[in-house]
Coordinates of C-alpha atoms (C1' of nucleotides) in Angstrom, one line a residue:
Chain G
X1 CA 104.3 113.2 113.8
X2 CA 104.4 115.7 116.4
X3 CA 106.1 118.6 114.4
X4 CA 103.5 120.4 112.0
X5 CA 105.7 120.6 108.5
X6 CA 108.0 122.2 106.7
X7 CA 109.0 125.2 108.8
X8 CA 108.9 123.7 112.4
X9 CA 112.1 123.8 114.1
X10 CA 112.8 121.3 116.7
X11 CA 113.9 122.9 120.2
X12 CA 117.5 122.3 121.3
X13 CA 118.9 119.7 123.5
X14 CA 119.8 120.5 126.8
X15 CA 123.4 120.2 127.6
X16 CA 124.5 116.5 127.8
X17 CA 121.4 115.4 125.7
X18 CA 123.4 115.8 122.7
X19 CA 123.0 112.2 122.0
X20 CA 119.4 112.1 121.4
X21 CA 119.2 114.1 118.3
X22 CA 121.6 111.3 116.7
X23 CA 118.5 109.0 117.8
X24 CA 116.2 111.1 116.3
X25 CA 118.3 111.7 112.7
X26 CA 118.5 107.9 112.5
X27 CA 114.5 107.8 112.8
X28 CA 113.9 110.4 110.6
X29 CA 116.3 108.9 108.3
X30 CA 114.3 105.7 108.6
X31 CA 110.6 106.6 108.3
X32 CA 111.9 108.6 105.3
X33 CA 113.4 105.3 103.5
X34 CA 109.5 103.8 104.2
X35 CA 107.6 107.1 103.0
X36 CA 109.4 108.1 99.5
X37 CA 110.3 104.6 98.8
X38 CA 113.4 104.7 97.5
X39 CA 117.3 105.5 99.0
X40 CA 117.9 108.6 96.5
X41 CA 115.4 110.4 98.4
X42 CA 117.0 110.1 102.1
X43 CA 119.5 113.1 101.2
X44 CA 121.3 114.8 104.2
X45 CA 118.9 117.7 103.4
X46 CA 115.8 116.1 103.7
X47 CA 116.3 114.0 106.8
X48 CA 117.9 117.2 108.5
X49 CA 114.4 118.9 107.6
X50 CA 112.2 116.0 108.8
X51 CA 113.9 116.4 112.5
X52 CA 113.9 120.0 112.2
X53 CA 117.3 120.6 112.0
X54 CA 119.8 122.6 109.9
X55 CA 122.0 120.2 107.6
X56 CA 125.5 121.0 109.3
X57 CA 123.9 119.6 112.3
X58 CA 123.9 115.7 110.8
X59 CA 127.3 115.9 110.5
X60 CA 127.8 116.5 114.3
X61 CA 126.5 113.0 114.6
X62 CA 127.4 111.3 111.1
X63 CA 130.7 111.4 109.3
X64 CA 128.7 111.7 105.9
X65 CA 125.8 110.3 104.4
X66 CA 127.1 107.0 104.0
X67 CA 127.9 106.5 107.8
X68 CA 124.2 107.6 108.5
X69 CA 122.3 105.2 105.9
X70 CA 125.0 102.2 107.1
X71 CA 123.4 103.4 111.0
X72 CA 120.2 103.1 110.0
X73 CA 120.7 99.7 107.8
X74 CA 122.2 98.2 111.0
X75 CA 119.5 99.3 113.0
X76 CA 117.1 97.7 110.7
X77 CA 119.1 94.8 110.6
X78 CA 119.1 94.0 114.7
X79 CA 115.6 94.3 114.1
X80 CA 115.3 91.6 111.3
X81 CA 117.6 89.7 113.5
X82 CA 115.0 90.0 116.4
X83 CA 112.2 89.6 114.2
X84 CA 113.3 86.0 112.8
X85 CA 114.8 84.7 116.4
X86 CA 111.2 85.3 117.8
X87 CA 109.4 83.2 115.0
X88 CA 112.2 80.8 115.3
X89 CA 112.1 80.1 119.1
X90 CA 108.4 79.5 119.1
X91 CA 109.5 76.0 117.2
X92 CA 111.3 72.9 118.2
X93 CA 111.9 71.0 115.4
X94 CA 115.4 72.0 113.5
X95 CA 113.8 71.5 110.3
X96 CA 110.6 73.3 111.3
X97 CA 112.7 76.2 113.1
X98 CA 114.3 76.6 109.2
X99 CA 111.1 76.8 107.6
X100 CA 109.7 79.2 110.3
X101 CA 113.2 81.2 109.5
X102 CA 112.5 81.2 105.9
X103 CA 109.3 82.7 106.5
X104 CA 110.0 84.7 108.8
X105 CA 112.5 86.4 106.5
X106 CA 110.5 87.0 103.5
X107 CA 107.9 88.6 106.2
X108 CA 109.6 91.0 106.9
X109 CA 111.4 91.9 103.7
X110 CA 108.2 92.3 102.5
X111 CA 107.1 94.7 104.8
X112 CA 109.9 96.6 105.1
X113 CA 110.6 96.5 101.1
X114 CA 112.9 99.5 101.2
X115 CA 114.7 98.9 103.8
X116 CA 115.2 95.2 102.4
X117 CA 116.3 96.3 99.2
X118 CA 119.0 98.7 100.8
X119 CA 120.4 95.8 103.3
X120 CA 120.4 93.2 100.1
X121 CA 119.9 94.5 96.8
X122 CA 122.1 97.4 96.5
X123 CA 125.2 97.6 94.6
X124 CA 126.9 97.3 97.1
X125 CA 124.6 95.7 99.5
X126 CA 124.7 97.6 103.1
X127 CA 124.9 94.0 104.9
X128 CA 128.6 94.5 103.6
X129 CA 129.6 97.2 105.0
X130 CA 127.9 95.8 108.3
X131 CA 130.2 93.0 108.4
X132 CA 132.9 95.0 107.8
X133 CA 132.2 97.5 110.7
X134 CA 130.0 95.9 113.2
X135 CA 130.7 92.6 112.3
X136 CA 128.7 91.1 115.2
X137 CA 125.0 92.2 114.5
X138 CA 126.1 91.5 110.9
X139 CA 127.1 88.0 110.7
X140 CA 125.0 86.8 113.1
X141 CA 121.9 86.6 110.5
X142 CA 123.7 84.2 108.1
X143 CA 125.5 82.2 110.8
X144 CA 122.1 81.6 112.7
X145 CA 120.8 80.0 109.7
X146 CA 124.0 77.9 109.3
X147 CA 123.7 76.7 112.9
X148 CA 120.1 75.6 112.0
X149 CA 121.1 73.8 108.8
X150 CA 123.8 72.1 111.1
X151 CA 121.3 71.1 113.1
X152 CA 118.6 70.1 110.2
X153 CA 121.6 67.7 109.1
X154 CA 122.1 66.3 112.7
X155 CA 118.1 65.3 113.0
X156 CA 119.0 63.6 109.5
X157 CA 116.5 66.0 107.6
X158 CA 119.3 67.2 105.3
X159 CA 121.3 65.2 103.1
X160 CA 124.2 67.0 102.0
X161 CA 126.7 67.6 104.4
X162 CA 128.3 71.1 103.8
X163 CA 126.3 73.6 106.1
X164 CA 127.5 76.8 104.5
X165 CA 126.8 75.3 101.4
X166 CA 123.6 74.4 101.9
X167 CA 122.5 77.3 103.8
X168 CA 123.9 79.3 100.6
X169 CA 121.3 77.8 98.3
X170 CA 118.6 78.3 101.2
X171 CA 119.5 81.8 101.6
X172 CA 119.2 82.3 97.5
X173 CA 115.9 80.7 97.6
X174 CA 114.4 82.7 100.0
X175 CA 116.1 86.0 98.5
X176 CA 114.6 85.7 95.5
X177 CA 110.9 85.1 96.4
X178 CA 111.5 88.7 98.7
X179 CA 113.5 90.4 95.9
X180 CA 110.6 89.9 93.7
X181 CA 108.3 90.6 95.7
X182 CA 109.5 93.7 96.4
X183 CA 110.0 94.6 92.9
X184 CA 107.2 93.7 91.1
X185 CA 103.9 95.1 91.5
X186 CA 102.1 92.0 90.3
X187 CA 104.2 89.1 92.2
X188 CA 102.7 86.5 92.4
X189 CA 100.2 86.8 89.3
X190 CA 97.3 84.6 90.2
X191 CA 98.1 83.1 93.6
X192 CA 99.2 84.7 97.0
X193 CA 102.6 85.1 98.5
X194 CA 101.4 82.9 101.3
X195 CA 100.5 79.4 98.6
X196 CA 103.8 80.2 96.5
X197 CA 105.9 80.3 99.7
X198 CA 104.3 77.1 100.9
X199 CA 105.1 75.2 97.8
X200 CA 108.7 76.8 97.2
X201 CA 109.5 75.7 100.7
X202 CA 107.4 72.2 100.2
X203 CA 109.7 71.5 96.9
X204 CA 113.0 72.4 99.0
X205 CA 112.5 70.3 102.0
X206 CA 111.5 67.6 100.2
X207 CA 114.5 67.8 97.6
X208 CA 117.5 68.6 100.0
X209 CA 116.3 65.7 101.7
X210 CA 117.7 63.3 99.5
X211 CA 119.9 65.2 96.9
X212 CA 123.5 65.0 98.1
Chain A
X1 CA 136.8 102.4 70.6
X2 CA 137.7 104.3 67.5
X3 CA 137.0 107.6 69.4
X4 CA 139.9 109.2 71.1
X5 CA 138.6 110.4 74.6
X6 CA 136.7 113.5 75.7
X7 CA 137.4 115.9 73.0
X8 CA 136.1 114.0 70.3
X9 CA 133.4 115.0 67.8
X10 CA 131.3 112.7 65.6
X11 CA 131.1 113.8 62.3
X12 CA 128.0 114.9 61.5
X13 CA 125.8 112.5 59.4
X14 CA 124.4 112.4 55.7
X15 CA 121.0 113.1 55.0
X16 CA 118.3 110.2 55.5
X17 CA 121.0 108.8 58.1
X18 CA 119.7 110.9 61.1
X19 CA 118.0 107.2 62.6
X20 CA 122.2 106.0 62.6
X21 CA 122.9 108.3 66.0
X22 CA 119.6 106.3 67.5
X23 CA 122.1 103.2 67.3
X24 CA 125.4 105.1 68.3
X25 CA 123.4 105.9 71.4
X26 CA 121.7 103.2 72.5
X27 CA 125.3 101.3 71.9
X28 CA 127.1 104.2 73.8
X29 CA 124.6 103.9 76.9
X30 CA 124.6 99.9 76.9
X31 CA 128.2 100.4 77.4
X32 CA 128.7 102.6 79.6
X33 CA 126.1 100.3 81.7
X34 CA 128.4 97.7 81.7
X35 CA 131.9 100.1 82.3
X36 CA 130.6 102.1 85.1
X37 CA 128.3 99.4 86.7
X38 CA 125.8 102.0 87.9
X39 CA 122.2 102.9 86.0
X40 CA 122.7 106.4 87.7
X41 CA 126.1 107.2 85.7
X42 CA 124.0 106.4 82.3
X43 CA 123.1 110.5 82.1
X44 CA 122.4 111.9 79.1
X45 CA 125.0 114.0 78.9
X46 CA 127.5 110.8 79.5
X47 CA 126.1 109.3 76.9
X48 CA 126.3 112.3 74.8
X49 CA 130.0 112.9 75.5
X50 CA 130.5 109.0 74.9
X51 CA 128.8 109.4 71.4
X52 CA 130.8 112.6 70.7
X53 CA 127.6 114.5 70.5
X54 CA 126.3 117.4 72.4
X55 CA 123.7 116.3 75.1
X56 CA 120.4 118.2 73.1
X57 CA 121.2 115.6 70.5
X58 CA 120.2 112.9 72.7
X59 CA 116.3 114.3 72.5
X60 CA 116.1 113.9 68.5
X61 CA 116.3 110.6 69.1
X62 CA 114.6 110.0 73.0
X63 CA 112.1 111.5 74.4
X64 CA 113.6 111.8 77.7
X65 CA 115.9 110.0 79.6
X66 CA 113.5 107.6 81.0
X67 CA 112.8 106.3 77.4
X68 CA 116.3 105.8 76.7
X69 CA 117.0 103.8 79.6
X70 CA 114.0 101.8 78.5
X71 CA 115.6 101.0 75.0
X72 CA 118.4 100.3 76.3
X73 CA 116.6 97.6 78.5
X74 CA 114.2 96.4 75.5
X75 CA 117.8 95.5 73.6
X76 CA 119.2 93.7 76.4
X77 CA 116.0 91.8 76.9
X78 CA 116.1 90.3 73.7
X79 CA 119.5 89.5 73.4
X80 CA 118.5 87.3 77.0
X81 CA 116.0 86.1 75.4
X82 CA 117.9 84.9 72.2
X83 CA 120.9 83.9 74.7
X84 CA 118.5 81.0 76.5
X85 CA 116.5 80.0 72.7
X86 CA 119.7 79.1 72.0
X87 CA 120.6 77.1 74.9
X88 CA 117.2 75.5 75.3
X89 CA 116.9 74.4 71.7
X90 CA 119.8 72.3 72.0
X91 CA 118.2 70.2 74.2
X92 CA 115.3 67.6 74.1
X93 CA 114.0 66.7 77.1
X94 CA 111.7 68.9 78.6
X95 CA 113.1 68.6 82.1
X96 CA 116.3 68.7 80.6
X97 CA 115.3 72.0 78.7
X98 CA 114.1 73.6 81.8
X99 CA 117.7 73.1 83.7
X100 CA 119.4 74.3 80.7
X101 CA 116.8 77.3 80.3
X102 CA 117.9 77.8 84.5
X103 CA 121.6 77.9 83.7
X104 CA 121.3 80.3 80.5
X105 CA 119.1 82.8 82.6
X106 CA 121.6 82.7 85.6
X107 CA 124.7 83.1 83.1
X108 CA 123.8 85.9 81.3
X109 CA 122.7 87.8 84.2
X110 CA 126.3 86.9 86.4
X111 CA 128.0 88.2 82.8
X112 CA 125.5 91.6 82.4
X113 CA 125.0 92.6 86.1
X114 CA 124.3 96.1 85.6
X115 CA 121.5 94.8 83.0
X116 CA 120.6 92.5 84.4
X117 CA 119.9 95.0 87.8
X118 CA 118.2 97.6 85.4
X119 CA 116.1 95.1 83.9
X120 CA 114.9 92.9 87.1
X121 CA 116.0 94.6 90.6
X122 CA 115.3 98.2 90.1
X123 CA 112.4 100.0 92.4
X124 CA 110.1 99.7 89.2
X125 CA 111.8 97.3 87.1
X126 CA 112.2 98.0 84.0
X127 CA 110.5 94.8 82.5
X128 CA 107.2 96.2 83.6
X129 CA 107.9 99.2 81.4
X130 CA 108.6 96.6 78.6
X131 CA 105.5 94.7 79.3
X132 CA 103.3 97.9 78.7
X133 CA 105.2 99.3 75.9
X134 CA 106.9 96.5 74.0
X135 CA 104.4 94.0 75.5
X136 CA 105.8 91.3 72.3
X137 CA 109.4 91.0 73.8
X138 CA 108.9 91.1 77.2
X139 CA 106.4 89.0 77.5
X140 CA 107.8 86.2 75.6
X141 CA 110.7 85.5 78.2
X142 CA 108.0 84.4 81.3
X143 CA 105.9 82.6 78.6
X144 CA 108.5 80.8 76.9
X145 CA 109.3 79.5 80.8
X146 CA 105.5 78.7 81.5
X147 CA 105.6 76.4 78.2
X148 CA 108.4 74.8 79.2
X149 CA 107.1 73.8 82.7
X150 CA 103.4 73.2 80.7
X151 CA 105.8 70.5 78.9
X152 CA 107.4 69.2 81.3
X153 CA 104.3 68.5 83.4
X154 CA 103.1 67.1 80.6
X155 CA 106.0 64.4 80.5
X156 CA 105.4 63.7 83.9
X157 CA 108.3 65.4 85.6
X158 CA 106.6 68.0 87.3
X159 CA 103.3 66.8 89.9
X160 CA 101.9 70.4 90.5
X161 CA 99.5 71.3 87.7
X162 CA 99.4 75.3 87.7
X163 CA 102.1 76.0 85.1
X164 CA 101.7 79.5 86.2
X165 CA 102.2 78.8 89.8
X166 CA 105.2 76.6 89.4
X167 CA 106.6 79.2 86.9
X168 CA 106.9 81.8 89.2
X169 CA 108.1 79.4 91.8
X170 CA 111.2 78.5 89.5
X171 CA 111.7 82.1 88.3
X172 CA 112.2 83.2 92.0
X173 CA 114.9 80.3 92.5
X174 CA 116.6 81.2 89.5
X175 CA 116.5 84.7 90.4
X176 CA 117.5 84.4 94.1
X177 CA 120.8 83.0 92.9
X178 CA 121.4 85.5 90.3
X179 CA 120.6 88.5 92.0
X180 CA 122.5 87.4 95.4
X181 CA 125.3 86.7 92.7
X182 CA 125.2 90.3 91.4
X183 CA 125.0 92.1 94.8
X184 CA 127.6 89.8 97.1
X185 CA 131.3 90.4 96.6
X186 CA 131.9 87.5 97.8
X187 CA 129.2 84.9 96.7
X188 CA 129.1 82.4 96.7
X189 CA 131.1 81.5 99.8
X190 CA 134.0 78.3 99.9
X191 CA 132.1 77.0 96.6
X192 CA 131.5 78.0 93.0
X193 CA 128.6 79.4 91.3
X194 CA 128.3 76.0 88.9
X195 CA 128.1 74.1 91.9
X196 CA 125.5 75.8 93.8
X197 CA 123.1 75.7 90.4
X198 CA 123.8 72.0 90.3
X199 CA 123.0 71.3 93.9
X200 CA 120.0 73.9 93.7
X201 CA 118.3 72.8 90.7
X202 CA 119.5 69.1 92.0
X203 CA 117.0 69.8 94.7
X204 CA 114.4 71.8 92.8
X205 CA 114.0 68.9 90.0
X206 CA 113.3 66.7 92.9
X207 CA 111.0 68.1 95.2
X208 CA 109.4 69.4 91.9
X209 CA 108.7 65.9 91.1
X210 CA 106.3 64.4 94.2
X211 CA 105.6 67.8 96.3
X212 CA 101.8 68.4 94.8
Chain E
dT1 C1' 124.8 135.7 145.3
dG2 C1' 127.2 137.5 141.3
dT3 C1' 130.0 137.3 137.4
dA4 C1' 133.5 135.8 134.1
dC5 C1' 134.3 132.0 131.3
dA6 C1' 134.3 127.5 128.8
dT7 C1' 131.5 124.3 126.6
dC8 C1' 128.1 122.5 123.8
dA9 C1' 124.3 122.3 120.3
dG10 C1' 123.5 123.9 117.0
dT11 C1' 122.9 127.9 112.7
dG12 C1' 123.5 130.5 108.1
dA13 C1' 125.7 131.3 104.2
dA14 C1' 128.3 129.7 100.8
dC15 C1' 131.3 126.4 97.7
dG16 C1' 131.2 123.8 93.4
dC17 C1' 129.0 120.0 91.1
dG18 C1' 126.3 117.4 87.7
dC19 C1' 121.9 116.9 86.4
dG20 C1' 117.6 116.9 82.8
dT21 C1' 115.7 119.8 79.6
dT22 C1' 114.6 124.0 76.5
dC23 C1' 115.3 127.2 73.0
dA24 C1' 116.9 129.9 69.4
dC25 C1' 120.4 129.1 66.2
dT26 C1' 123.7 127.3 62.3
dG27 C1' 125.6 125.4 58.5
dA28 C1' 126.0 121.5 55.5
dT29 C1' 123.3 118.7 52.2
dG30 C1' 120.2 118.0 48.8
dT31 C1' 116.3 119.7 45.5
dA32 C1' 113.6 122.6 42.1
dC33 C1' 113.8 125.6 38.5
Chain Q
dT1 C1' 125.3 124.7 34.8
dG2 C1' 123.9 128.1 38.3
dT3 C1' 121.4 129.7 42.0
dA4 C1' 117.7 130.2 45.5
dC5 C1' 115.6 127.6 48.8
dA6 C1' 113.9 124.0 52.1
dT7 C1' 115.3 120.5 55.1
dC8 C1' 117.9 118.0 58.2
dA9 C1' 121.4 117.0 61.8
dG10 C1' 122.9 118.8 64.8
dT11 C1' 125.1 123.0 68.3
dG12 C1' 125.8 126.5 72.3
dA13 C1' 124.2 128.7 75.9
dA14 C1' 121.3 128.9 79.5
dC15 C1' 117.4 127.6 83.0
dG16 C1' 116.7 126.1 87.7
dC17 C1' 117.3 122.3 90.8
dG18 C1' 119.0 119.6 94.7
dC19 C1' 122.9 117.6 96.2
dG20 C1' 127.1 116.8 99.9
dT21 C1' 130.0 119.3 102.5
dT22 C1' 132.8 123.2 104.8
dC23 C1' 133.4 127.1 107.6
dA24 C1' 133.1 130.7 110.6
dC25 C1' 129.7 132.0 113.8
dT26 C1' 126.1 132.4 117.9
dG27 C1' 123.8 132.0 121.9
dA28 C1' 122.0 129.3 125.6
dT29 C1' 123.7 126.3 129.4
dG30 C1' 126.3 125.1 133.0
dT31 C1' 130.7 125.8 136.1
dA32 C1' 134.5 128.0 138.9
dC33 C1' 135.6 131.4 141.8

DNA sequence: TGTACATCAGTGAACGCGCGTTCACTGATGTAC
DNA sequence: TGTACATCAGTGAACGCGCGTTCACTGATGTAC
């Protein structure tokens, strides 16, 4: 933090520099999600404060609140994406790559609980709305793990032959070892993420191995 | 609904029957869970108004809303537990139990989203409130499952020996499907729900079987 | 070099809303004498 | 059988709050002549 609290008032943007304060809503917007914890808190009000900014002024940048928490979720998103193709491309195996995925993943959910729980556990989840506007970024996530179950099948280390099937069942795995995680305080009671995630992935590649 | 809309008034009730509004409103809130699909629409003065009562009411019976909320949640946890007893007792096999527990646990949360959100995927969910207040109920649900795996490792169908461990590895499966189910519009994609659960307790039951 | 003007990045005040909760009260119901 | 009284199940009005959003504006920055 640069700014010293609540009545700091951030200087204005030259002319043609208009752009950077969007930049600057969208981080505000996001450290705010990490700090409170929780979506209800990121009002129009309080992000406009954390940049030191009048509220009016978001909505030079932002149609309304939704637009600006779907901005920051696809943010957060590329980064997910980023995240996981890193892990990913350190591997060679298909079937390795899909366990290095699969960790990867829960990874960063975990450490970015908030922002997890408003891409995937919402009511309506965000990842939504992403593939509705900005398809790309947005389907890319799922579709890369289709294109490694494809390719998990090819190497003969997965039985059944429906990808987007299979990689359904993955993805519902892996979603609920994050979505508890980052919802109860005591997951997992008398072992650590790291053993249970071993095992859960142990029992799955050993299963859709051979179950067609 | 024998109530007709928004101008209605409850008549008042007899003497000694004060604890009957408790019940009104806890079967007011439950439902307007379910109608409007959204914890945040559960106020207590829309619950008041569904009840035909003025919103003050609401604290001769509830401390506050919080503790509402959590009644509403310790009702809906029994009748999920209840729901899977059911299920599970009409089966033998401890395996066999185990899948059926699985299916029960993943069909009444697709039929009670809202609940089902309230109870396991809020920021603190509600269960942990349960498991310090009503620590009876709430526990039993986990415990009944850590049985039924301690049973089924007795029979020989399950290698790992932590019941606990291999508990909360099951729990998250079943959960990851549920909670994907209740979030997604669209889930699960070019297949039905009963299939996936076949195919993904298919695997589980397998893997479960040899992976140590 | 000087000045009128357009543009741009914001501001300040206000709108109406629904919320949880408190507080002093009312009026029907039952009870004691 | 009649009446004073206590109790109980609520009511009505108000509190202060934070919210998203709109609207008319201001004043610094750059540009044209």
């Amino acid at each position: 933090m640069e700014e010293p609290g609540e009545g700091w008032r951030r200087p204005r943007a030259k002319r043609g520099e208009g752009e950077r304060l969007r930049t600057e809503i969208l981080e505000a917007a996001s450290e705010l999600l990490i700090k409170t914890g929780d979506e209800a808190s990121v009002s129009v009000r309080a992000v406009a404060q954390a940049v030191g900014v009048t509220a009016p002024s978001i909505y030079l940048h932002f149609q309304d609140r939704a637009q600006l928490l779907i901005a920051v979720c696809q943010r957060q998103y590329e980064q997910l994406d980023e995240f996981i193709q890193a892990r990913v491309n350190a591997v060679g195996d298909p079937l390795e790559q899909l366990k290095a995925r699969a960790r990867a993943y829960i990874e960063f959910g975990v450490e970015h609980p908030e922002h997890y729980r408003v891409l995937f556990m919402n009511k309506t989840a965000r990842v939504v709305d992403l593939a509705g506007g900005g398809r790309q970024a947005s389907e890319t996530g799922f579709h890369r793990l289709v294109d490694n179950v494809q390719r998990a099948i090819a190497a003969g280390a997965i039985r059944h032959r429906d990808t987007l099937f299979v990689s359904t069942a993955m993805w519902s795995l892996v979603h609920g070892v994050v979505a508890l995680a980052v919802t109860l305080p005591h997951y997992p009671q008398g072992t650590t993420l790291d053993e249970l995630v071993d095992y859960v992935l142990g029992v799955w590649v050993d299963g859709v191995a051979t179950v067609a």
